[in-house]
């Protein structure tokens, strides 16, 4: 139960954040989607032993969260929730790759630990990028970007439908499961004999609802197409946003700023 | 079995996106040709249903643990393969965006792994074949169970292959396979049991819903040949082309860089770089400590392994990392501070206006 309520709240919080009016929210959704794609590609293209080069990429989420007024804690918490699979697969790296790769004055670190850490950083950064995209853009505007990217309309329409009805159906599922749990205390979930009837009833109700929705839409002149309002045009600031970030990503990919700073600092300090 | 962005290479991610986009384009065309507009809301609402019902905990008898519904095979049974595939794709997209369940770059992999095998392999070749002899409780049970298990097994195998080709983890192929397949056998059995329970219930109460979908009356049947052609084409790309990339060019950007400029990395030979390097060397007290290892380190990153990074480079690497993070945080704090000041000014000016 808590799971359903929590999931709905998660969507709602991001939905509300996307409604803010900040400089990041005002950037054209297409450019935000494209910048996110470039960011993800550049990050995953890093070598598996690379750590220092990745650190410069943290600037992007920090700047976007600051400018877009996205709470750091919320994104961080969500990111941690998304990491287990990466940890599950990556934790084998230290076991299989035991060759010493880094020698510190006080310790020796194997390649496996370095690649594991690199994987975690990549995982964290890529998850954060996706969350920031949705938190500063919102589903309807991402759909707008998809439309410009020539994603088939039928898919976009269906995506928006699914998104809209998640709230309705998840609440219905929540109510049903709550009702069930009140009648069957000490049960952790739905008992085997009720799997079919409970989920099946929900499914039948869903199908009836789909029918009613279609009829309501048909009455309002739905002919299989969504009629959207006027779309925002891509402006100069949007293009600059894309070029600026892309240039930064490619620059820090090929010039390891972190290492340069490190060499400079250790050189000066010593 | 959601693949994460961090676990895939750009080449694997890109190829799987292309494969998924190809299948989605085919499915879209199919849906557009064979569906009336009535079915779009149905697909949307069914997507939301699968999303919501994934949150229900089903108690597994005799184990004390609980399982969940995946929904791929259920969508294929209720909507047909094309509409089912598109619906599952949108569910996975929403999960990736809002719940960090699999990344955006890995979304192509995830849609393929969870949608293609269930909708375009398990459904037409197992479920539909079995139901062609007519519906019965037994056939629904066997057909759904086998479809769910095979769909998940193929998906899990795909995850292993994609991870292996990406080369981001050290997990040996056989070990990963030995971990993934049995886990997904268990998940597949639960998925099969839940789906059977639902399909069987709906069939008992409203047989026309299940039977119409399978015959293709409501949603149209599908020519599997074209889909298989797309699949085979991409299998060739992945099997042939990709394995070559994966071994000789682990880094897609470096590969494209090599083709664009003839070099794998940009060389810093410009006068500006040289001047800066000279300045750097002068102001560093122990230039040898940090700088001379750059060749070693470059070799280490190029080979992706073997070269040991010595203490000097490591220490400067750590210091640099810490400084970069600090710098990034400072920039963030600065922006926050400026925003607060601006907001304060705005409130003051509004009060003055009043």
Tab-separated table of N, CA, C and O in Angstrom, chain A residues 26-89:
chain	number	residue	atom	x	y	z
A	26	UNK	N	12.098	27.441	-18.658
A	26	UNK	CA	11.718	28.180	-19.858
A	26	UNK	C	12.469	27.762	-21.115
A	26	UNK	O	12.115	28.183	-22.205
A	27	UNK	N	13.525	26.967	-20.934
A	27	UNK	CA	14.263	26.497	-22.114
A	27	UNK	C	13.364	25.557	-22.913
A	27	UNK	O	12.579	24.798	-22.318
A	28	UNK	N	13.483	25.590	-24.216
A	28	UNK	CA	12.647	24.746	-25.066
A	28	UNK	C	12.877	23.252	-24.731
A	28	UNK	O	14.024	22.824	-24.614
A	29	UNK	N	11.771	22.493	-24.587
A	29	UNK	CA	11.929	21.082	-24.181
A	29	UNK	C	12.834	20.271	-25.115
A	29	UNK	O	13.573	19.402	-24.659
A	30	UNK	N	12.782	20.592	-26.422
A	30	UNK	CA	13.603	19.835	-27.377
A	30	UNK	C	15.087	19.972	-27.032
A	30	UNK	O	15.835	18.992	-27.037
A	31	UNK	N	15.497	21.192	-26.684
A	31	UNK	CA	16.908	21.422	-26.374
A	31	UNK	C	17.304	20.715	-25.079
A	31	UNK	O	18.411	20.212	-24.943
A	32	UNK	N	16.359	20.694	-24.133
A	32	UNK	CA	16.650	19.999	-22.871
A	32	UNK	C	16.795	18.496	-23.103
A	32	UNK	O	17.679	17.854	-22.540
A	33	UNK	N	15.941	17.957	-23.956
A	33	UNK	CA	16.037	16.526	-24.272
A	33	UNK	C	17.375	16.252	-24.969
A	33	UNK	O	18.101	15.313	-24.615
A	34	UNK	N	17.722	17.106	-25.934
A	34	UNK	CA	18.966	16.890	-26.688
A	34	UNK	C	20.201	17.006	-25.787
A	34	UNK	O	21.123	16.197	-25.890
A	35	UNK	N	20.195	18.018	-24.912
A	35	UNK	CA	21.336	18.180	-23.998
A	35	UNK	C	21.461	16.938	-23.109
A	35	UNK	O	22.560	16.420	-22.889
A	36	UNK	N	20.309	16.438	-22.632
A	36	UNK	CA	20.344	15.230	-21.788
A	36	UNK	C	20.939	14.061	-22.563
A	36	UNK	O	21.755	13.307	-22.025
A	37	UNK	N	20.554	13.925	-23.828
A	37	UNK	CA	21.078	12.808	-24.641
A	37	UNK	C	22.593	12.937	-24.791
A	37	UNK	O	23.325	11.966	-24.593
A	38	UNK	N	23.060	14.150	-25.112
A	38	UNK	CA	24.511	14.355	-25.278
A	38	UNK	C	25.223	14.017	-23.964
A	38	UNK	O	26.231	13.311	-23.941
A	39	UNK	N	24.668	14.515	-22.870
A	39	UNK	CA	25.249	14.279	-21.543
A	39	UNK	C	25.379	12.774	-21.270
A	39	UNK	O	26.443	12.284	-20.876
A	40	UNK	N	24.302	12.043	-21.527
A	40	UNK	CA	24.307	10.602	-21.256
A	40	UNK	C	25.317	9.887	-22.134
A	40	UNK	O	26.082	9.039	-21.661
A	41	UNK	N	25.341	10.241	-23.429
A	41	UNK	CA	26.265	9.557	-24.350
A	41	UNK	C	27.706	9.819	-23.926
A	41	UNK	O	28.526	8.892	-23.866
A	42	UNK	N	28.018	11.083	-23.617
A	42	UNK	CA	29.402	11.403	-23.246
A	42	UNK	C	29.775	10.657	-21.958
A	42	UNK	O	30.852	10.075	-21.858
A	43	UNK	N	28.873	10.615	-21.002
A	43	UNK	CA	29.186	9.930	-19.730
A	43	UNK	C	29.419	8.437	-19.934
A	43	UNK	O	30.406	7.890	-19.462
A	44	UNK	N	28.522	7.792	-20.665
A	44	UNK	CA	28.714	6.338	-20.796
A	44	UNK	C	29.866	5.995	-21.738
A	44	UNK	O	30.312	4.853	-21.777
A	45	UNK	N	30.361	6.979	-22.490
A	45	UNK	CA	31.483	6.676	-23.384
A	45	UNK	C	32.825	6.723	-22.650
A	45	UNK	O	33.862	6.430	-23.238
A	46	UNK	N	32.810	7.054	-21.361
A	46	UNK	CA	34.063	7.072	-20.613
A	46	UNK	C	34.580	5.656	-20.377
A	46	UNK	O	33.798	4.719	-20.216
A	47	UNK	N	35.898	5.573	-20.341
A	47	UNK	CA	36.559	4.308	-20.078
A	47	UNK	C	36.124	3.755	-18.716
A	47	UNK	O	35.772	4.513	-17.821
A	48	UNK	N	36.170	2.429	-18.579
A	48	UNK	CA	35.654	1.851	-17.324
A	48	UNK	C	36.510	2.180	-16.107
A	48	UNK	O	36.050	2.039	-14.985
A	49	UNK	N	37.765	2.576	-16.320
A	49	UNK	CA	38.610	2.928	-15.165
A	49	UNK	C	38.634	4.430	-14.909
A	49	UNK	O	39.433	4.909	-14.122
A	50	UNK	N	37.811	5.158	-15.625
A	50	UNK	CA	37.876	6.611	-15.518
A	50	UNK	C	37.019	7.119	-14.352
A	50	UNK	O	35.853	6.771	-14.237
A	51	UNK	N	37.638	7.915	-13.495
A	51	UNK	CA	36.882	8.520	-12.391
A	51	UNK	C	37.034	10.032	-12.443
A	51	UNK	O	36.051	10.768	-12.457
A	52	UNK	N	38.295	10.463	-12.505
A	52	UNK	CA	38.543	11.911	-12.407
A	52	UNK	C	37.852	12.677	-13.524
A	52	UNK	O	37.282	13.746	-13.293
A	53	UNK	N	37.850	12.118	-14.737
A	53	UNK	CA	37.231	12.806	-15.867
A	53	UNK	C	35.738	12.995	-15.672
A	53	UNK	O	35.144	13.960	-16.142
A	54	UNK	N	35.118	12.051	-14.943
A	54	UNK	CA	33.668	12.106	-14.753
A	54	UNK	C	33.244	13.205	-13.784
A	54	UNK	O	32.130	13.704	-13.838
A	55	UNK	N	34.179	13.548	-12.886
A	55	UNK	CA	33.802	14.482	-11.812
A	55	UNK	C	33.380	15.854	-12.336
A	55	UNK	O	32.519	16.499	-11.757
A	56	UNK	N	33.987	16.261	-13.457
A	56	UNK	CA	33.640	17.585	-13.995
A	56	UNK	C	32.188	17.618	-14.468
A	56	UNK	O	31.619	18.694	-14.642
A	57	UNK	N	31.601	16.455	-14.676
A	57	UNK	CA	30.232	16.408	-15.195
A	57	UNK	C	29.190	16.691	-14.120
A	57	UNK	O	28.023	16.853	-14.418
A	58	UNK	N	29.645	16.755	-12.884
A	58	UNK	CA	28.687	17.024	-11.800
A	58	UNK	C	28.220	18.483	-11.829
A	58	UNK	O	27.186	18.826	-11.274
A	59	UNK	N	28.977	19.294	-12.554
A	59	UNK	CA	28.599	20.708	-12.656
A	59	UNK	C	27.208	20.861	-13.288
A	59	UNK	O	26.418	21.696	-12.855
A	60	UNK	N	26.956	20.040	-14.298
A	60	UNK	CA	25.669	20.147	-15.023
A	60	UNK	C	24.461	19.962	-14.092
A	60	UNK	O	23.616	20.855	-14.010
A	61	UNK	N	24.370	18.831	-13.351
A	61	UNK	CA	23.199	18.719	-12.462
A	61	UNK	C	23.168	19.785	-11.386
A	61	UNK	O	22.088	20.274	-11.039
A	62	UNK	N	24.336	20.165	-10.864
A	62	UNK	CA	24.324	21.174	-9.794
A	62	UNK	C	23.789	22.498	-10.318
A	62	UNK	O	22.920	23.117	-9.705
A	63	UNK	N	24.274	22.919	-11.469
A	63	UNK	CA	23.807	24.193	-12.032
A	63	UNK	C	22.313	24.113	-12.355
A	63	UNK	O	21.545	25.026	-12.032
A	64	UNK	N	21.899	23.005	-12.955
A	64	UNK	CA	20.481	22.886	-13.322
A	64	UNK	C	19.565	22.834	-12.104
A	64	UNK	O	18.495	23.432	-12.099
A	65	UNK	N	20.024	22.124	-11.059
A	65	UNK	CA	19.186	22.042	-9.858
A	65	UNK	C	19.106	23.402	-9.174
A	65	UNK	O	18.061	23.794	-8.677
A	66	UNK	N	20.235	24.129	-9.188
A	66	UNK	CA	20.245	25.455	-8.561
A	66	UNK	C	19.366	26.419	-9.354
A	66	UNK	O	18.503	27.090	-8.788
A	67	UNK	N	19.576	26.458	-10.664
A	67	UNK	CA	18.794	27.390	-11.493
A	67	UNK	C	17.336	26.957	-11.607
A	67	UNK	O	16.433	27.782	-11.656
A	68	UNK	N	17.119	25.651	-11.669
A	68	UNK	CA	15.756	25.140	-11.843
A	68	UNK	C	15.001	24.952	-10.536
A	68	UNK	O	13.882	24.461	-10.547
A	69	UNK	N	15.632	25.331	-9.428
A	69	UNK	CA	15.031	25.236	-8.079
A	69	UNK	C	14.518	23.825	-7.773
A	69	UNK	O	13.399	23.621	-7.304
A	70	UNK	N	15.345	22.845	-8.092
A	70	UNK	CA	15.009	21.450	-7.794
A	70	UNK	C	15.726	21.091	-6.493
A	70	UNK	O	16.930	21.299	-6.385
A	71	UNK	N	15.000	20.565	-5.499
A	71	UNK	CA	15.676	20.248	-4.228
A	71	UNK	C	16.729	19.139	-4.381
A	71	UNK	O	16.436	18.092	-4.967
A	72	UNK	N	17.928	19.414	-3.885
A	72	UNK	CA	19.023	18.447	-4.016
A	72	UNK	C	18.681	17.128	-3.319
A	72	UNK	O	18.934	16.048	-3.833
A	73	UNK	N	18.112	17.241	-2.134
A	73	UNK	CA	17.841	16.054	-1.313
A	73	UNK	C	16.928	15.077	-2.027
A	73	UNK	O	17.157	13.868	-2.039
A	74	UNK	N	15.898	15.622	-2.643
A	74	UNK	CA	14.911	14.789	-3.332
A	74	UNK	C	15.573	13.985	-4.456
A	74	UNK	O	15.389	12.768	-4.569
A	75	UNK	N	16.365	14.682	-5.273
A	75	UNK	CA	16.999	14.024	-6.422
A	75	UNK	C	18.016	12.986	-5.919
A	75	UNK	O	18.113	11.880	-6.454
A	76	UNK	N	18.738	13.345	-4.876
A	76	UNK	CA	19.756	12.437	-4.326
A	76	UNK	C	19.116	11.148	-3.807
A	76	UNK	O	19.591	10.047	-4.057
A	77	UNK	N	17.991	11.331	-3.113
A	77	UNK	CA	17.283	10.167	-2.549
A	77	UNK	C	16.804	9.242	-3.671
A	77	UNK	O	16.981	8.025	-3.625
A	78	UNK	N	16.214	9.861	-4.682
A	78	UNK	CA	15.724	9.075	-5.819
A	78	UNK	C	16.872	8.347	-6.517
A	78	UNK	O	16.717	7.226	-6.986
A	79	UNK	N	18.000	9.038	-6.612
A	79	UNK	CA	19.139	8.447	-7.304
A	79	UNK	C	19.617	7.208	-6.558
A	79	UNK	O	19.912	6.183	-7.169
A	80	UNK	N	19.651	7.305	-5.241
A	80	UNK	CA	20.094	6.160	-4.443
A	80	UNK	C	19.156	4.967	-4.634
A	80	UNK	O	19.588	3.825	-4.691
A	81	UNK	N	17.861	5.267	-4.791
A	81	UNK	CA	16.893	4.187	-4.994
A	81	UNK	C	17.158	3.489	-6.328
A	81	UNK	O	16.955	2.291	-6.472
A	82	UNK	N	17.656	4.247	-7.291
A	82	UNK	CA	17.879	3.679	-8.627
A	82	UNK	C	19.179	2.909	-8.782
A	82	UNK	O	19.415	2.294	-9.824
A	83	UNK	N	20.027	2.949	-7.768
A	83	UNK	CA	21.361	2.348	-7.917
A	83	UNK	C	21.498	0.823	-7.685
A	83	UNK	O	22.460	0.247	-8.171
A	84	UNK	N	20.588	0.168	-6.956
A	84	UNK	CA	20.841	-1.231	-6.583
A	84	UNK	C	21.252	-2.170	-7.720
A	84	UNK	O	22.153	-2.986	-7.543
A	85	UNK	N	20.612	-2.070	-8.899
A	85	UNK	CA	20.969	-2.999	-9.982
A	85	UNK	C	22.414	-2.779	-10.421
A	85	UNK	O	23.156	-3.743	-10.664
A	86	UNK	N	22.805	-1.514	-10.472
A	86	UNK	CA	24.186	-1.201	-10.868
A	86	UNK	C	25.153	-1.750	-9.815
A	86	UNK	O	26.181	-2.348	-10.141
A	87	UNK	N	24.780	-1.596	-8.547
A	87	UNK	CA	25.625	-2.137	-7.473
A	87	UNK	C	25.688	-3.655	-7.592
A	87	UNK	O	26.752	-4.262	-7.506
A	88	UNK	N	24.535	-4.273	-7.841
A	88	UNK	CA	24.458	-5.727	-7.948
A	88	UNK	C	25.378	-6.283	-9.023
A	88	UNK	O	26.061	-7.292	-8.816
A	89	UNK	N	25.395	-5.624	-10.171
A	89	UNK	CA	26.237	-6.110	-11.267
A	89	UNK	C	27.688	-5.659	-11.067
A	89	UNK	O	28.629	-6.417	-11.305
